[in-house]
mmCIF file of C-alpha atoms in Angstrom:
data_model
loop_
_atom_site.group_PDB
_atom_site.id
_atom_site.type_symbol
_atom_site.label_atom_id
_atom_site.label_comp_id
_atom_site.label_asym_id
_atom_site.label_seq_id
_atom_site.Cartn_x
_atom_site.Cartn_y
_atom_site.Cartn_z
ATOM 1 C CA UNK F 39 -0.037 0.080 0.033
ATOM 2 C CA UNK F 40 2.746 2.539 1.121
ATOM 3 C CA UNK F 41 4.591 1.856 -2.341
ATOM 4 C CA UNK F 42 1.269 2.136 -4.382
ATOM 5 C CA UNK F 43 0.611 5.558 -2.734
ATOM 6 C CA UNK F 44 4.111 6.755 -3.224
ATOM 7 C CA UNK F 45 3.673 5.889 -7.109
ATOM 8 C CA UNK F 46 0.514 7.780 -7.158
ATOM 9 C CA UNK F 47 1.788 10.810 -5.192
ATOM 10 C CA UNK F 48 4.744 10.756 -7.648
ATOM 11 C CA UNK F 49 2.320 10.624 -10.621
ATOM 12 C CA UNK F 50 0.553 13.538 -9.111
ATOM 13 C CA UNK F 51 3.570 15.596 -8.864
ATOM 14 C CA UNK F 52 4.248 14.970 -12.537
ATOM 15 C CA UNK F 53 0.838 16.122 -13.577
ATOM 16 C CA UNK F 54 1.321 19.185 -11.189
ATOM 17 C CA UNK F 55 4.647 20.249 -12.973
ATOM 18 C CA UNK F 56 2.751 19.831 -16.132
ATOM 19 C CA UNK F 57 -0.067 22.344 -15.184
ATOM 20 C CA UNK F 58 -2.492 19.382 -15.228
ATOM 21 C CA UNK F 59 -4.314 20.310 -11.559
ATOM 22 C CA UNK F 60 -7.203 18.206 -12.104
ATOM 23 C CA UNK F 61 -5.387 14.987 -12.855
ATOM 24 C CA UNK F 62 -2.652 15.817 -10.239
ATOM 25 C CA UNK F 63 -5.278 16.145 -7.693
ATOM 26 C CA UNK F 64 -7.129 13.028 -8.648
ATOM 27 C CA UNK F 65 -3.445 11.105 -8.160
ATOM 28 C CA UNK F 66 -3.146 12.940 -4.796
ATOM 29 C CA UNK F 67 -6.505 12.054 -3.543
ATOM 30 C CA UNK F 68 -5.870 8.312 -4.609
ATOM 31 C CA UNK F 69 -2.566 8.240 -2.960
ATOM 32 C CA UNK F 70 -4.112 9.472 0.174
ATOM 33 C CA UNK F 71 -7.194 6.834 -0.104
ATOM 34 C CA UNK F 72 -4.594 4.104 -0.491
ATOM 35 C CA UNK F 73 -2.453 5.563 2.548
ATOM 36 C CA UNK F 74 -3.468 8.131 4.397
ATOM 37 C CA UNK F 75 -0.375 8.513 6.070
ATOM 38 C CA UNK F 76 1.228 9.797 2.920
ATOM 39 C CA UNK F 77 2.466 13.264 3.741
ATOM 40 C CA UNK F 78 3.466 13.735 0.051
ATOM 41 C CA UNK F 79 -0.023 13.458 -1.208
ATOM 42 C CA UNK F 80 -1.355 15.977 1.560
ATOM 43 C CA UNK F 81 1.465 18.364 0.436
ATOM 44 C CA UNK F 82 0.531 18.031 -3.155
ATOM 45 C CA UNK F 83 -3.049 18.564 -2.326
ATOM 46 C CA UNK F 84 -2.286 21.584 -0.267
ATOM 47 C CA UNK F 85 -0.218 22.961 -3.107
ATOM 48 C CA UNK F 86 -3.063 22.625 -5.514
ATOM 49 C CA UNK F 87 -5.452 23.973 -3.223
ATOM 50 C CA UNK F 88 -3.238 26.989 -2.810
ATOM 51 C CA UNK F 89 -3.333 27.521 -6.622
ATOM 52 C CA UNK F 90 -6.971 27.403 -6.664
ATOM 53 C CA UNK F 91 -6.925 30.338 -4.047
ATOM 54 C CA UNK F 92 -8.458 28.098 -1.486
ATOM 55 C CA UNK F 93 -5.978 29.088 1.084
ATOM 56 C CA UNK F 94 -7.945 27.906 4.294
ATOM 57 C CA UNK F 95 -8.090 24.559 3.117
ATOM 58 C CA UNK F 96 -4.356 24.609 1.706
ATOM 59 C CA UNK F 97 -3.256 25.713 5.281
ATOM 60 C CA UNK F 98 -5.338 22.990 6.960
ATOM 61 C CA UNK F 99 -3.702 20.368 4.520
ATOM 62 C CA UNK F 100 -0.227 21.870 4.783
ATOM 63 C CA UNK F 101 -0.625 21.425 8.836
ATOM 64 C CA UNK F 102 -1.662 17.936 8.414
ATOM 65 C CA UNK F 103 1.078 17.065 6.156
ATOM 66 C CA UNK F 104 3.902 18.809 8.521
ATOM 67 C CA UNK F 105 3.253 16.336 11.138
ATOM 68 C CA UNK F 106 4.237 13.378 8.472
ATOM 69 C CA UNK F 107 6.497 15.175 6.322
ATOM 70 C CA UNK F 108 8.588 16.875 8.885
ATOM 71 C CA UNK F 109 11.355 19.153 8.337
ATOM 72 C CA UNK F 110 11.908 18.993 4.382
ATOM 73 C CA UNK F 111 13.265 22.183 3.011
ATOM 74 C CA UNK F 112 11.112 22.023 -0.118
ATOM 75 C CA UNK F 113 7.835 21.393 1.816
ATOM 76 C CA UNK F 114 8.850 24.293 4.436
ATOM 77 C CA UNK F 115 9.296 26.657 1.517
ATOM 78 C CA UNK F 116 5.816 25.752 -0.023
ATOM 79 C CA UNK F 117 4.071 25.895 3.234
ATOM 80 C CA UNK F 118 5.779 29.351 4.058
ATOM 81 C CA UNK F 119 4.673 30.905 0.584
ATOM 82 C CA UNK F 120 0.890 29.855 1.231
ATOM 83 C CA UNK F 121 1.362 31.193 4.863
ATOM 84 C CA UNK F 122 2.649 34.642 3.386
ATOM 85 C CA UNK F 123 -0.203 34.680 0.734
ATOM 86 C CA UNK F 124 -2.886 34.089 3.245
ATOM 87 C CA UNK F 125 -1.212 36.676 5.708
ATOM 88 C CA UNK F 126 -0.926 39.153 3.067
ATOM 89 C CA UNK F 127 -4.485 38.807 1.771
ATOM 90 C CA UNK F 128 -6.236 38.790 5.394
ATOM 91 C CA UNK F 129 -3.672 41.302 6.885
ATOM 92 C CA UNK F 130 -2.830 38.481 9.460
ATOM 93 C CA UNK F 131 0.509 39.250 11.035
ATOM 94 C CA UNK F 132 0.523 36.222 12.876
ATOM 95 C CA UNK F 133 0.597 34.207 9.440
ATOM 96 C CA UNK F 134 3.220 36.329 8.050
ATOM 97 C CA UNK F 135 5.230 36.085 10.955
ATOM 98 C CA UNK F 136 5.166 32.269 10.719
ATOM 99 C CA UNK F 137 6.023 32.506 7.025
ATOM 100 C CA UNK F 138 9.142 34.698 7.584
ATOM 101 C CA UNK F 139 10.190 32.450 10.452
ATOM 102 C CA UNK F 140 9.895 29.411 8.156
ATOM 103 C CA UNK F 141 11.779 31.209 5.160
ATOM 104 C CA UNK F 142 14.477 31.835 7.819
ATOM 105 C CA UNK F 143 14.746 28.478 9.230
ATOM 106 C CA UNK F 144 15.199 26.920 5.551
ATOM 107 C CA UNK F 145 17.517 29.861 4.789
ATOM 108 C CA UNK F 146 19.849 28.864 7.918
ATOM 109 C CA UNK F 147 19.996 25.187 6.792
ATOM 110 C CA UNK F 148 20.164 25.752 2.950
ATOM 111 C CA UNK F 149 21.426 29.342 2.171
ATOM 112 C CA UNK F 150 21.524 28.484 -1.527
ATOM 113 C CA UNK F 151 17.936 27.182 -1.575
ATOM 114 C CA UNK F 152 16.868 29.519 -4.529
ATOM 115 C CA UNK F 153 13.261 28.952 -4.479
ATOM 116 C CA UNK F 154 13.122 29.837 -0.657
ATOM 117 C CA UNK F 155 14.779 33.016 -1.306
ATOM 118 C CA UNK F 156 12.553 33.958 -4.231
ATOM 119 C CA UNK F 157 9.418 33.122 -2.335
ATOM 120 C CA UNK F 158 10.718 34.975 0.602
ATOM 121 C CA UNK F 159 11.589 38.292 -1.715
ATOM 122 C CA UNK F 160 7.780 38.023 -2.986
ATOM 123 C CA UNK F 161 6.255 37.737 0.453
ATOM 124 C CA UNK F 162 8.535 40.748 1.567
ATOM 125 C CA UNK F 163 7.086 42.562 -1.568
ATOM 126 C CA UNK F 164 3.684 42.059 -0.919
ATOM 127 C CA UNK F 165 4.132 42.868 2.671
ATOM 128 C CA UNK F 166 5.710 46.128 1.661
ATOM 129 C CA UNK F 167 9.073 45.700 2.701
ATOM 130 C CA UNK F 168 10.760 46.577 -0.557
ATOM 131 C CA UNK F 169 14.203 46.839 0.644
ATOM 132 C CA UNK F 170 14.016 43.546 2.315
ATOM 133 C CA UNK F 171 12.645 42.070 -0.900
ATOM 134 C CA UNK F 172 15.614 43.477 -2.790
ATOM 135 C CA UNK F 173 18.047 41.817 -0.416
ATOM 136 C CA UNK F 174 16.444 38.492 -0.954
ATOM 137 C CA UNK F 175 16.509 39.225 -4.620
ATOM 138 C CA UNK F 176 20.235 39.638 -4.613
ATOM 139 C CA UNK F 177 20.604 36.529 -2.408
ATOM 140 C CA UNK F 178 18.696 34.275 -4.994
ATOM 141 C CA UNK F 179 20.224 36.027 -7.927
ATOM 142 C CA UNK F 180 23.678 34.822 -6.381
ATOM 143 C CA UNK F 181 22.606 31.192 -5.870
ATOM 144 C CA UNK F 182 23.222 28.376 -8.787
ATOM 145 C CA UNK F 183 20.455 28.831 -11.262
ATOM 146 C CA UNK F 184 19.231 31.881 -9.429
ATOM 147 C CA UNK F 185 17.890 33.933 -12.429
ATOM 148 C CA UNK F 186 14.304 32.663 -12.081
ATOM 149 C CA UNK F 187 12.418 35.597 -10.977
ATOM 150 C CA UNK F 188 9.358 36.845 -13.003
ATOM 151 C CA UNK F 189 10.543 40.076 -15.007
ATOM 152 C CA UNK F 190 7.010 41.582 -14.228
ATOM 153 C CA UNK F 191 7.850 40.859 -10.306
ATOM 154 C CA UNK F 192 11.281 42.607 -10.772
ATOM 155 C CA UNK F 193 9.614 45.491 -12.696
ATOM 156 C CA UNK F 194 6.814 45.821 -9.976
ATOM 157 C CA UNK F 195 9.572 45.967 -7.158
ATOM 158 C CA UNK F 196 11.787 48.553 -9.234
ATOM 159 C CA UNK F 197 8.538 50.746 -9.517
ATOM 160 C CA UNK F 198 8.277 50.645 -5.759
ATOM 161 C CA UNK F 199 11.985 51.065 -4.815
ATOM 162 C CA UNK F 200 14.708 51.394 -7.526
ATOM 163 C CA UNK F 201 17.299 48.416 -7.140
ATOM 164 C CA UNK F 202 20.069 49.493 -4.764
#
């Protein structure tokens, strides 16, 4: 059962990376039905819910998955991103502080984790901390493969605060 669930969850991530959210969600649900302790399936479902702007549902799934997935840097980065999205939209400082603490935690363990730095920069931008966002942009750009910022994001940041 565990292997079958892992295979289904892997297929879910493949569909997710292809942008096929309905099939990805179907595979994650199947994985969870086969093994309801499959944290990867919960993580995938949480990611899709966030993409559908169902942030409350996403955060519930992330919280449930965290007990299983544990201290995985990629998981923590995804969870922090959704916490930041929810915190920004609802102006909830508790969610934002949790997000920033998670970004910081990943950074301390893996300072070259590009996606963490990119998501952190975006979260800082939407929180109005443009100088902080530029610092994270600079750190992310210095990582291997660190040229992944959306040019529109960089333009928006530039309009708020010129690149230092």
